PDB file of C-alpha atoms and ligand atoms in Angstrom:
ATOM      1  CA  UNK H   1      92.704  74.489  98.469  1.00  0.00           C
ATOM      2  CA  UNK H   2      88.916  75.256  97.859  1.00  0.00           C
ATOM      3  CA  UNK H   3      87.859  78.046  95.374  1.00  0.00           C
ATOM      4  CA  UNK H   4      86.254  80.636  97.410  1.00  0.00           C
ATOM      5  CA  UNK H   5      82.901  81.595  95.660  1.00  0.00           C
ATOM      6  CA  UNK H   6      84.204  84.954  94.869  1.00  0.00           C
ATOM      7  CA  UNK H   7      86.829  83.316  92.873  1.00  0.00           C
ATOM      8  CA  UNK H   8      86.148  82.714  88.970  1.00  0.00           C
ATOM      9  CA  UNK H   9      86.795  79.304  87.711  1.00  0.00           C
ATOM     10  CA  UNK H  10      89.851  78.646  86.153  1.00  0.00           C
ATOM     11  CA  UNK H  11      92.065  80.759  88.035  1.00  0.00           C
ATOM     12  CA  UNK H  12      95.559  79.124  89.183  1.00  0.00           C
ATOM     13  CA  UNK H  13      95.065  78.870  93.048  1.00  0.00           C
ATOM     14  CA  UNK H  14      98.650  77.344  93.274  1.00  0.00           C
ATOM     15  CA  UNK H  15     100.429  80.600  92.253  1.00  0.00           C
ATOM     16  CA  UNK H  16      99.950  83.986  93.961  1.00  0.00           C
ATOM     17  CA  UNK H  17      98.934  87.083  91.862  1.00  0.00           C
ATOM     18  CA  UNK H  18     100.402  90.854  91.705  1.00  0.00           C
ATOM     19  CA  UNK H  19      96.123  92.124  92.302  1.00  0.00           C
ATOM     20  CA  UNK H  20      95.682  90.220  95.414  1.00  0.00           C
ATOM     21  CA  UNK H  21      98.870  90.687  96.973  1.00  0.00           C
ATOM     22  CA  UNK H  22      98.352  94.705  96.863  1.00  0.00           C
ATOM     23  CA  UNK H  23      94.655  93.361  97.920  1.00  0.00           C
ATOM     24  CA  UNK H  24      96.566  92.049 101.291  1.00  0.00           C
ATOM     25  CA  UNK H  25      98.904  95.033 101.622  1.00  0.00           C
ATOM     26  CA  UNK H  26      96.319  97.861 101.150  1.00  0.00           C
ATOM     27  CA  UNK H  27      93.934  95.511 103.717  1.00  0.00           C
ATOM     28  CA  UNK H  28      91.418  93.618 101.389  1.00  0.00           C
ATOM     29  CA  UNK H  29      89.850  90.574 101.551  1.00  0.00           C
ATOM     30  CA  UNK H  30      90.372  88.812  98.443  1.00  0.00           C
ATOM     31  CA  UNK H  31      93.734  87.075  98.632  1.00  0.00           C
ATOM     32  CA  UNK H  32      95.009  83.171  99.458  1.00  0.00           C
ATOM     33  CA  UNK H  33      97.357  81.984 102.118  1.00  0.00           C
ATOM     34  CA  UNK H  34     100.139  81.588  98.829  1.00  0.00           C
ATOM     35  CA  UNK H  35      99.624  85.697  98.560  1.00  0.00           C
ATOM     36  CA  UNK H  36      99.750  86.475 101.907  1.00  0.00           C
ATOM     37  CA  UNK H  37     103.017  84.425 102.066  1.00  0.00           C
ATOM     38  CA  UNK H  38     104.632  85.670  99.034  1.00  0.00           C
ATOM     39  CA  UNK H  39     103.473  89.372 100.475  1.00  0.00           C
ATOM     40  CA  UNK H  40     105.461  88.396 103.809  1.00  0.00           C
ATOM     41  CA  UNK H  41     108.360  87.484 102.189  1.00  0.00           C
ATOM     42  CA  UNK H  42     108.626  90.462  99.839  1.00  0.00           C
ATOM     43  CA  UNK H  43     107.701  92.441 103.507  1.00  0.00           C
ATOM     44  CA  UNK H  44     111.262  91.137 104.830  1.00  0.00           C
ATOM     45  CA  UNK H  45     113.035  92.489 102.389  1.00  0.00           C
ATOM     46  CA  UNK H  46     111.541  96.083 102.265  1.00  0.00           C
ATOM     47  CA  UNK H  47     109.529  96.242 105.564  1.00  0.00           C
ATOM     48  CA  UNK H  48     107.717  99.364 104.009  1.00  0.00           C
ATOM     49  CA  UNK H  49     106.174  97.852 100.933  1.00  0.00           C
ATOM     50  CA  UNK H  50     102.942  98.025 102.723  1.00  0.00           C
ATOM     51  CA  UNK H  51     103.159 101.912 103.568  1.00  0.00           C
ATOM     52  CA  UNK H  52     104.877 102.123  99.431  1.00  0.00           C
ATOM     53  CA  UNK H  53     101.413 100.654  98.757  1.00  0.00           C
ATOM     54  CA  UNK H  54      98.611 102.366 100.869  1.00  0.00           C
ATOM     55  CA  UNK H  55     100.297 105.864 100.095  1.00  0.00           C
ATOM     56  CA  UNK H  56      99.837 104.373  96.348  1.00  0.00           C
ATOM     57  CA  UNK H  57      96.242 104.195  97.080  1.00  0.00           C
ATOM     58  CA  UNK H  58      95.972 107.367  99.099  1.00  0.00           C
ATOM     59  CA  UNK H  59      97.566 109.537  96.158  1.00  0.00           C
ATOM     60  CA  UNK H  60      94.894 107.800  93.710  1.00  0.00           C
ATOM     61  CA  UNK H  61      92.180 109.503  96.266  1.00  0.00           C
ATOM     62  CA  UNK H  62      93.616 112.335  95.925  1.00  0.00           C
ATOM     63  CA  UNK H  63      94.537 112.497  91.940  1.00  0.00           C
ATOM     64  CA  UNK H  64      90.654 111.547  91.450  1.00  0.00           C
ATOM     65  CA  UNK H  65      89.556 114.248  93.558  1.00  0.00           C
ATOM     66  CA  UNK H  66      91.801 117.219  91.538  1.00  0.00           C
ATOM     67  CA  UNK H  67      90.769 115.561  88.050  1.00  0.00           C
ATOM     68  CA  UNK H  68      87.146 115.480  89.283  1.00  0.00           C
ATOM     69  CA  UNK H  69      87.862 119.416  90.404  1.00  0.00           C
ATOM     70  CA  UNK H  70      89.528 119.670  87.173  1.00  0.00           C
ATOM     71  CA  UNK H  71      86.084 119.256  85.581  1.00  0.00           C
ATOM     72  CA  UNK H  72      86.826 115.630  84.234  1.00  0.00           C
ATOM     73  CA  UNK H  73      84.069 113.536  84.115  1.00  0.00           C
ATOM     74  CA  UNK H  74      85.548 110.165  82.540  1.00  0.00           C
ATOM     75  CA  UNK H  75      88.123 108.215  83.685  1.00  0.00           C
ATOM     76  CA  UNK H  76      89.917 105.144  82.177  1.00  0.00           C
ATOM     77  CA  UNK H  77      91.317 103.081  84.984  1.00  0.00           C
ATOM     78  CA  UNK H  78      94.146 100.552  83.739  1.00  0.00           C
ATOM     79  CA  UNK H  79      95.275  97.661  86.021  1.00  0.00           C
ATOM     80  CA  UNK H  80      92.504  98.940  87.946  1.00  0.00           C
ATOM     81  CA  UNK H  81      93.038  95.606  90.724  1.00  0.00           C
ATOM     82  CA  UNK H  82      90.610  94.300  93.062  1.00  0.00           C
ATOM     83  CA  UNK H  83      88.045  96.524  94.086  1.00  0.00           C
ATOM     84  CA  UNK H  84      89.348  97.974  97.315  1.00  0.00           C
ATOM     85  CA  UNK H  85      88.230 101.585  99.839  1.00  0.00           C
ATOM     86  CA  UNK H  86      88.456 104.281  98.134  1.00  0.00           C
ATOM     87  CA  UNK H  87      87.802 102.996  94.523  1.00  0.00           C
ATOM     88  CA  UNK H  88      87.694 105.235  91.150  1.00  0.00           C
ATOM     89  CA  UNK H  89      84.137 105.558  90.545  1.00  0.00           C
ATOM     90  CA  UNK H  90      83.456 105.683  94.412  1.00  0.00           C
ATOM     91  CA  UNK H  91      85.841 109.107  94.577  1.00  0.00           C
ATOM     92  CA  UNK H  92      84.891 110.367  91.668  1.00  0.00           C
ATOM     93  CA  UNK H  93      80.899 109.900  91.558  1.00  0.00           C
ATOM     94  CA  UNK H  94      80.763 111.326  95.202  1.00  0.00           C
ATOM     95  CA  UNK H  95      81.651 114.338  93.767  1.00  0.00           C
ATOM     96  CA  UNK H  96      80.025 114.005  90.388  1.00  0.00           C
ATOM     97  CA  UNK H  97      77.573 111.062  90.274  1.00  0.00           C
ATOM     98  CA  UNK H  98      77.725 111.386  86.520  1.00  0.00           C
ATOM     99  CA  UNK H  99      80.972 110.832  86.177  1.00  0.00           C
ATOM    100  CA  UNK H 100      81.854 107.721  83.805  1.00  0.00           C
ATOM    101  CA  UNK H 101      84.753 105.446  84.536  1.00  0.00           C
ATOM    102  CA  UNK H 102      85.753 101.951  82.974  1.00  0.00           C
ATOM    103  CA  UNK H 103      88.409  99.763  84.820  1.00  0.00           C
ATOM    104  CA  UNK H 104      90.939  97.612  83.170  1.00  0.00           C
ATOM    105  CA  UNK H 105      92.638  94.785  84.392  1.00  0.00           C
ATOM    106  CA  UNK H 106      93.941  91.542  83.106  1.00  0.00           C
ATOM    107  CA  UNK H 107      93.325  89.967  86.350  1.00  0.00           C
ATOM    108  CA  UNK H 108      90.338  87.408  86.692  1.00  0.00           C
ATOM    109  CA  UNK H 109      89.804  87.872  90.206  1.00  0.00           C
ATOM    110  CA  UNK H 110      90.266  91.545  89.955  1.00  0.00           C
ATOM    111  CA  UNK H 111      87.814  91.518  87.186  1.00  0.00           C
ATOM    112  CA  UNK H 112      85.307  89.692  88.389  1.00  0.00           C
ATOM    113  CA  UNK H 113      84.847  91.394  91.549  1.00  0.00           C
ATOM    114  CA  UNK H 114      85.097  94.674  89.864  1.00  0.00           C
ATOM    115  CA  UNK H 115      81.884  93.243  88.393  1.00  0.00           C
ATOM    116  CA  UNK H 116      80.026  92.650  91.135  1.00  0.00           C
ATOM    117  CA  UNK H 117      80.496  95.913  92.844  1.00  0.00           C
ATOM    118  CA  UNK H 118      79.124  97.789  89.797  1.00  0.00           C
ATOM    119  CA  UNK H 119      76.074  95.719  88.856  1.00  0.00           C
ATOM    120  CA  UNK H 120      73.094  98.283  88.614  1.00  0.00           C
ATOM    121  CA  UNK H 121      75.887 101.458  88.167  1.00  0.00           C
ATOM    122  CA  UNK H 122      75.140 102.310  84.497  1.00  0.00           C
ATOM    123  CA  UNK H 123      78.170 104.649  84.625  1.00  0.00           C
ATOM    124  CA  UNK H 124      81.070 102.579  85.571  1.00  0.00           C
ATOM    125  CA  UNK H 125      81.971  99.049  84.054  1.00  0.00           C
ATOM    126  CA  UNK H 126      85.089  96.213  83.891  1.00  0.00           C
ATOM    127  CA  UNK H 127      86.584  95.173  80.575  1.00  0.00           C
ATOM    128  CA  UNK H 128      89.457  92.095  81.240  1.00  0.00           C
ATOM    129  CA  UNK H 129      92.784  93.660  78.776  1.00  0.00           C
ATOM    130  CA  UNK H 130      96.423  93.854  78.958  1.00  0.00           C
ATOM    131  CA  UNK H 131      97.458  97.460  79.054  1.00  0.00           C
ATOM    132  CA  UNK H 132      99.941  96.106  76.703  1.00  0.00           C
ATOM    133  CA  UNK H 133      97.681  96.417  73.924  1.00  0.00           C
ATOM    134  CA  UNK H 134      95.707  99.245  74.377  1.00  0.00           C
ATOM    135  CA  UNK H 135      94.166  99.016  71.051  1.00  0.00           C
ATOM    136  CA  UNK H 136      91.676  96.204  72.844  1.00  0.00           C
ATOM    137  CA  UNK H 137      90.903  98.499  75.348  1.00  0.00           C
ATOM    138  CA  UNK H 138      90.220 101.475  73.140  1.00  0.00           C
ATOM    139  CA  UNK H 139      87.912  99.486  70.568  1.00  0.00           C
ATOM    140  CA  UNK H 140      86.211  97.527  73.229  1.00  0.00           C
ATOM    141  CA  UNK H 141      82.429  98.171  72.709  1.00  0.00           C
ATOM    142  CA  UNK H 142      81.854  99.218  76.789  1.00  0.00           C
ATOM    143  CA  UNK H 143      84.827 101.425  76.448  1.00  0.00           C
ATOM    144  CA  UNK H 144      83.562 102.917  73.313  1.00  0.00           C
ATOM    145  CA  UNK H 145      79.603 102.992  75.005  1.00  0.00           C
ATOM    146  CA  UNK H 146      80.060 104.739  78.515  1.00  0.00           C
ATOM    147  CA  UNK H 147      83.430 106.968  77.188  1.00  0.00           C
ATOM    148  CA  UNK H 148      83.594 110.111  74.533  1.00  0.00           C
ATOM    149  CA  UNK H 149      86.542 109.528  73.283  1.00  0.00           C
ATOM    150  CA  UNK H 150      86.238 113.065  71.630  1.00  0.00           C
ATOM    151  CA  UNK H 151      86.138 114.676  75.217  1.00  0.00           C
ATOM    152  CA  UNK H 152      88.851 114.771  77.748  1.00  0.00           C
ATOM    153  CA  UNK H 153      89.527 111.503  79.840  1.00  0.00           C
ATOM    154  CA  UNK H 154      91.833 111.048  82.638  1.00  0.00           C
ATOM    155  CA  UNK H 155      94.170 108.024  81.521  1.00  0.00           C
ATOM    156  CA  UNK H 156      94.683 106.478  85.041  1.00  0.00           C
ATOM    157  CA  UNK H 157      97.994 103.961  84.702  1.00  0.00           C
ATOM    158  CA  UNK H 158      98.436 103.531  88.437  1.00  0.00           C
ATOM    159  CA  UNK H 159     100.571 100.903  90.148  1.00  0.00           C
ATOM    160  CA  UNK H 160     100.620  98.900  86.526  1.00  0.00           C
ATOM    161  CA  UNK H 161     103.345  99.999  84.392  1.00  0.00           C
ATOM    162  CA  UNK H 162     105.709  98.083  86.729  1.00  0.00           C
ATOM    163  CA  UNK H 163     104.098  94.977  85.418  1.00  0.00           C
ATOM    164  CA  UNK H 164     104.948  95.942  82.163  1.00  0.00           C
ATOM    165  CA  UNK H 165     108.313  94.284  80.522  1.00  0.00           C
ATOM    166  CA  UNK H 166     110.801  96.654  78.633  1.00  0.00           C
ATOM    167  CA  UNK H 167     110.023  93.936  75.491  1.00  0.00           C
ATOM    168  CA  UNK H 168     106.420  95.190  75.555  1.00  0.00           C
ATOM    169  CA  UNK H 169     107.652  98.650  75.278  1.00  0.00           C
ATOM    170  CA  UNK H 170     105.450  99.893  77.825  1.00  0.00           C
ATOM    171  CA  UNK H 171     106.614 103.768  76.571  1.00  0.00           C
ATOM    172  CA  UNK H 172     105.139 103.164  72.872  1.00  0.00           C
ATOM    173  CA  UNK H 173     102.083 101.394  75.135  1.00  0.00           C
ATOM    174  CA  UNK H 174     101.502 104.458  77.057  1.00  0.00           C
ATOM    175  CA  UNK H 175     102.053 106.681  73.602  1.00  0.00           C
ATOM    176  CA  UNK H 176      99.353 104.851  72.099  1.00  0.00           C
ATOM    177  CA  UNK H 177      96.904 105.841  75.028  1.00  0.00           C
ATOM    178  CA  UNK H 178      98.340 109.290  74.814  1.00  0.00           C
ATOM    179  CA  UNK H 179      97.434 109.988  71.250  1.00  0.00           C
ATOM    180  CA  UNK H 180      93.533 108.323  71.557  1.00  0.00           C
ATOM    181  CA  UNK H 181      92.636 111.361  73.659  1.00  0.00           C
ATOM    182  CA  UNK H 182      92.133 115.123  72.848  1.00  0.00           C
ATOM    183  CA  UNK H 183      94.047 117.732  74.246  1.00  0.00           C
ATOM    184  CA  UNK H 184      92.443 118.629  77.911  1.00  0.00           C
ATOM    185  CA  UNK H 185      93.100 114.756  78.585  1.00  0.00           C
ATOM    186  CA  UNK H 186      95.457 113.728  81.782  1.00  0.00           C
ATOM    187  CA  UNK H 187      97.497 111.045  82.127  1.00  0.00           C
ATOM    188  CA  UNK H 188      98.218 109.801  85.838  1.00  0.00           C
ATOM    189  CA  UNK H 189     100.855 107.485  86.689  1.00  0.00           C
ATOM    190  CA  UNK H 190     103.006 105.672  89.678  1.00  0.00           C
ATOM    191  CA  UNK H 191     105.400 103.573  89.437  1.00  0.00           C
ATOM    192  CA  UNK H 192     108.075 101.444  91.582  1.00  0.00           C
ATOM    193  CA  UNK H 193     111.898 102.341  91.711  1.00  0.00           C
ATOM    194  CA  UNK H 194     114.559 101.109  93.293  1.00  0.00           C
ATOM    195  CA  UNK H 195     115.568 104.917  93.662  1.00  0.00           C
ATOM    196  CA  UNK H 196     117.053 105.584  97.072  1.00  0.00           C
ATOM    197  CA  UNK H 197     116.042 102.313  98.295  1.00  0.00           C
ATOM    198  CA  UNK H 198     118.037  99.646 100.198  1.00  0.00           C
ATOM    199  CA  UNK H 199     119.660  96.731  97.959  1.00  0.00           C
ATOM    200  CA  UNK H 200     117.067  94.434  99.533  1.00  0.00           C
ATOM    201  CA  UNK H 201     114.689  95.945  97.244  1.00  0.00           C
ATOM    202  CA  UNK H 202     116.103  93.825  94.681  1.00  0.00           C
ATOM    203  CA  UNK H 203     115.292  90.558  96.406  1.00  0.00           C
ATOM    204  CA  UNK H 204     111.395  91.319  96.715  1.00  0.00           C
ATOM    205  CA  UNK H 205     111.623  92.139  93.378  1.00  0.00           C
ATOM    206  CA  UNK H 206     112.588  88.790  92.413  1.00  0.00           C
ATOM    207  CA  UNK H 207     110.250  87.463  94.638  1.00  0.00           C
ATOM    208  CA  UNK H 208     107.768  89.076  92.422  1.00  0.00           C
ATOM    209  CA  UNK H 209     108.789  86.845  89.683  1.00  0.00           C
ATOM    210  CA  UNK H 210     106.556  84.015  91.358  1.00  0.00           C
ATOM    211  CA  UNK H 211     103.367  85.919  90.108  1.00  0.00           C
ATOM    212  CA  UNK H 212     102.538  85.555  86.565  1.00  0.00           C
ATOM    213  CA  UNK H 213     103.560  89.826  86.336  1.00  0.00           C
ATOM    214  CA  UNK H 214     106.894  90.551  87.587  1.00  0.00           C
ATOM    215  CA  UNK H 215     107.690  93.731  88.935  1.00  0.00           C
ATOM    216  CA  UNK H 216     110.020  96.115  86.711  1.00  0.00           C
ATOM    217  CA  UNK H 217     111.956  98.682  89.012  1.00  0.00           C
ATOM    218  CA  UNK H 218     112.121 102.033  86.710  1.00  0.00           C
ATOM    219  CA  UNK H 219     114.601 105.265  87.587  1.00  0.00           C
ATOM    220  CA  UNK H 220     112.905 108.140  88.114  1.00  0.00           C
ATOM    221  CA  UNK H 221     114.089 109.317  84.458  1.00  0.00           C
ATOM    222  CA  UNK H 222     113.086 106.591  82.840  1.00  0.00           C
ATOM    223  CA  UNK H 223     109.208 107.166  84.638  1.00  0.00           C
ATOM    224  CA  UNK H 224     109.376 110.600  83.765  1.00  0.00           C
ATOM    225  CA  UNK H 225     109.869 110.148  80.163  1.00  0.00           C
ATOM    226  CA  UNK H 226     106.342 107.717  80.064  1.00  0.00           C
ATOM    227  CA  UNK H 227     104.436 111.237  80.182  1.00  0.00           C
ATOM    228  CA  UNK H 228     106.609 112.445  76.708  1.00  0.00           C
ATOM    229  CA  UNK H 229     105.685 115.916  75.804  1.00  0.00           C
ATOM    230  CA  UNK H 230     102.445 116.590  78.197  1.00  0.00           C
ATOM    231  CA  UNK H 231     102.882 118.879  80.751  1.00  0.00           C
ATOM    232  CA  UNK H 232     103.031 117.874  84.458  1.00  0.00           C
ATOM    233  CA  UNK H 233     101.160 119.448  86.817  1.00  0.00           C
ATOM    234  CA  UNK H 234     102.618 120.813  90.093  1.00  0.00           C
ATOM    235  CA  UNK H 235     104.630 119.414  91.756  1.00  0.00           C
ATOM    236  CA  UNK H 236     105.547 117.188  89.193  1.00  0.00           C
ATOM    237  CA  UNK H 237     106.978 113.531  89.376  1.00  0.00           C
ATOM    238  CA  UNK H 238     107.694 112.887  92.793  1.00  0.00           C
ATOM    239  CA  UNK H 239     107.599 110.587  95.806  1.00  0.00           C
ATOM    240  CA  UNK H 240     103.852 109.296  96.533  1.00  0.00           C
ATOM    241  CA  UNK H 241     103.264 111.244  99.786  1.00  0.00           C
ATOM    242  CA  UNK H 242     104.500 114.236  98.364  1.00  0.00           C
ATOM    243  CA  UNK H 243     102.261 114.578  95.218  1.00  0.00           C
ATOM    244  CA  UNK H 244      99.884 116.783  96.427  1.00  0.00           C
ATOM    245  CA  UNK H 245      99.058 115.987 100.073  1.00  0.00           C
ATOM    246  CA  UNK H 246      96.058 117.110 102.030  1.00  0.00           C
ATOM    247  CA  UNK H 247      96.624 117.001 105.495  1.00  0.00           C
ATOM    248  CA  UNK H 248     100.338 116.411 107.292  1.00  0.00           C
ATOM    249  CA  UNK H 249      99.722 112.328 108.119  1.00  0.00           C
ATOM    250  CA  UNK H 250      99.607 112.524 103.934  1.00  0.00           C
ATOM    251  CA  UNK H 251     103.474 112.963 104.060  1.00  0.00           C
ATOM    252  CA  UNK H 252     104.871 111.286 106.783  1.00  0.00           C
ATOM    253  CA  UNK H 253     107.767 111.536 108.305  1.00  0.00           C
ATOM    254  CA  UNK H 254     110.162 110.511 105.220  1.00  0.00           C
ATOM    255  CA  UNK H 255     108.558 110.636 102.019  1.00  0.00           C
ATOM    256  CA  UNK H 256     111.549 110.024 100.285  1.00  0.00           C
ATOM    257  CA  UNK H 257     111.963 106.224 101.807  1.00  0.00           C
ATOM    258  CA  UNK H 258     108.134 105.802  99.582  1.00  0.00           C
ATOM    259  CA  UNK H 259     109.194 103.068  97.052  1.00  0.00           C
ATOM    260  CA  UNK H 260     106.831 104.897  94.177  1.00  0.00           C
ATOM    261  CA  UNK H 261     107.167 107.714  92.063  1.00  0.00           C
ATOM    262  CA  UNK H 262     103.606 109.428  90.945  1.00  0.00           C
ATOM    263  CA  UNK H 263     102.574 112.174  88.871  1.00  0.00           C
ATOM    264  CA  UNK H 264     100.148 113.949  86.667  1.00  0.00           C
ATOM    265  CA  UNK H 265     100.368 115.249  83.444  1.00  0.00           C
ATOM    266  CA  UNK H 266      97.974 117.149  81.014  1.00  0.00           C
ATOM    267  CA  UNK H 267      98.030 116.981  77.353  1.00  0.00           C
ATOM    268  CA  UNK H 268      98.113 120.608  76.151  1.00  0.00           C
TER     269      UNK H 268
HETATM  270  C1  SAM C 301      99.303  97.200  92.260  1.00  0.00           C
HETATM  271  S1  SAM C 301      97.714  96.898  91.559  1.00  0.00           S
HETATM  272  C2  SAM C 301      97.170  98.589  91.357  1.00  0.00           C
HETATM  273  C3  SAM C 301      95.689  98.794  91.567  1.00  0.00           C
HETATM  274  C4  SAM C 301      95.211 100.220  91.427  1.00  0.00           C
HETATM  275  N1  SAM C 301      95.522 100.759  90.117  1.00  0.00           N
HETATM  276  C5  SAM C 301      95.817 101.128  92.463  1.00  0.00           C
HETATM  277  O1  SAM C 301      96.708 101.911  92.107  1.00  0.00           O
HETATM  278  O2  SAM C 301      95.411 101.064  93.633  1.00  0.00           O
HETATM  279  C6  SAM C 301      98.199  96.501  89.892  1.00  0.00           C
HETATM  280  C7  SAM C 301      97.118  95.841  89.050  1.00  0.00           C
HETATM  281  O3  SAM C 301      97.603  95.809  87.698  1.00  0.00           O
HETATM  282  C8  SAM C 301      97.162  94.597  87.118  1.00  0.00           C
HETATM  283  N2  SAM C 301      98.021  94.298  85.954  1.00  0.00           N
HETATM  284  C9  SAM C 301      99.287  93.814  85.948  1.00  0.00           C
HETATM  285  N3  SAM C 301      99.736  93.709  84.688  1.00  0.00           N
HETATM  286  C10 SAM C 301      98.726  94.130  83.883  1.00  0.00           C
HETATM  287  C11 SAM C 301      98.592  94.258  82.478  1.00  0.00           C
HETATM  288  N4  SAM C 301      99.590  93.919  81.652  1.00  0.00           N
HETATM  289  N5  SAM C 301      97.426  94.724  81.978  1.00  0.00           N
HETATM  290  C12 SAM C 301      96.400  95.056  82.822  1.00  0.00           C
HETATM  291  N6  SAM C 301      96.473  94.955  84.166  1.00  0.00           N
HETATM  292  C13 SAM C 301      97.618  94.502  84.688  1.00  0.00           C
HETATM  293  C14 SAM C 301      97.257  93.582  88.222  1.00  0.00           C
HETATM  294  O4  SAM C 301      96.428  92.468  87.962  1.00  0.00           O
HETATM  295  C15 SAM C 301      96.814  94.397  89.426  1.00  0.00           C
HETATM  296  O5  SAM C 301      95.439  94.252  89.645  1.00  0.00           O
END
């Protein structure tokens, strides 16, 4: 097929990606025919993959909105995806235009058009990493420029962790992040489980295999214990639509059936 001239060069347009299949789901633009068919497949297993996601992005809305409230004013976005509605910076600098944020991904596509969106915004920027080694992210010299590393940041690890293989150790990963910010830092995270789902989930999640990140199904235990000793804010680690919803169409009819766990969590 022909690169699309959003796409960077060099990306694999023969293998579908883990950003622009939750571009299709949450209703972007920036995805192939090979993600939208991998996304349909992984739909028949677990016809509400597509709600799992959109409630992912509605509780990142709303997590942005109670940091913001919170009287956090930099945020560090990892496996930020492809710019979508409803993005970081957009939620947070509509309620405080100086707030800072930098976005993460290891995603070229994701990247790039993360780019785009904030030429000319001197307060938000992209840096391409693998959340897996956060020690690039931390000593990158944009991370370093637009974030104050000795003032509270909201560590924002949603919809990623999944992607990260138990031989990465994605809890000494998240530790690591943890113990780069001061105390009056948050750490906000969701996460996939196969927690009171049907066994089909485990067929989509093979299907995720095709993409270059597979998807790692965590209990709700073993999501929990990514947050170590901070303390969670109310109501704690729970399904998507339940953490902290606005209005009644935030919940839904069954929360519980929400393939996601999120919460948030302050460091004391
Ligand atoms: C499901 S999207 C989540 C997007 C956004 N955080 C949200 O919650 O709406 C997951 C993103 O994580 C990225 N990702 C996967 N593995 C990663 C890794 N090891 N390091 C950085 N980003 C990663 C993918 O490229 C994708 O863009």
């Amino acid at each position: 097929m022909t690169r699309p001239s959003w796409a960077p060069e060099g990306i694999d347009l023969d293998r579908p990606s883990a950003s622009r299949v939750y571009d299709y789901f949450v209703g972007g633009m920036h995805n192939f025919e090979i993600d939208r068919t991998l996304a349909r497949q992984i739909e028949a297993f677990t016809p509400n993959v597509a709600e799992t996601m959109r409630a992912n992005r509605d509780l990142l809305r709303r997590c942005v909105r109670y940091l913001v409230d919170a009287g956090i004013d930099q945020f560090l976005d990892l496996g930020s995806g492809i710019p979508t509605v409803g993005n970081v910076h957009e939620v947070a600098q509509a309620r405080n235009p100086a707030a800072r944020v930098i976005y993460v991904d290891i995603d070229p596509v994701a990247v790039a058009h993360s780019r785009a969106i904030l030429s000319g915004n001197p307060n938000a920027a992209v840096v391409q990493a693998d959340v897996a080694a956060p020690e690039d992210v931390l000593d990158d010299p944009q991370v370093r420029e637009l974030l104050d590393l000795d003032r509270p940041v909201a560590v924002l690890l949603l919809g990623v962790l999944h992607f990260v293989p138990d031989e990465a150790d994605p809890a000494d990963c998240v530790a690591r992040l943890q113990q780069a910010v001061v105390p009056g830092s948050y750490l906000a995270i969701t996460h996939a489980t196969a927690d009171g789902q049907p066994t089909e989930v485990l067929e989509a999640q093979k299907l995720s295999g095709r993409t270059s990140t597979e998807i790692v199904l965590r209990s709700k235990d073993q999501i929990a214990a990514y947050f170590h000793d901070w303390s969670l804010i109310e109501p704690g680690l729970v399904h998507l639509p339940l953490w902290r919803p606005e209005h009644p169409a935030d919940v839904g009819a069954h929360p519980e059936s929400s393939g996601a766990y999120g919460g948030l969590a302050r460091k004391g």
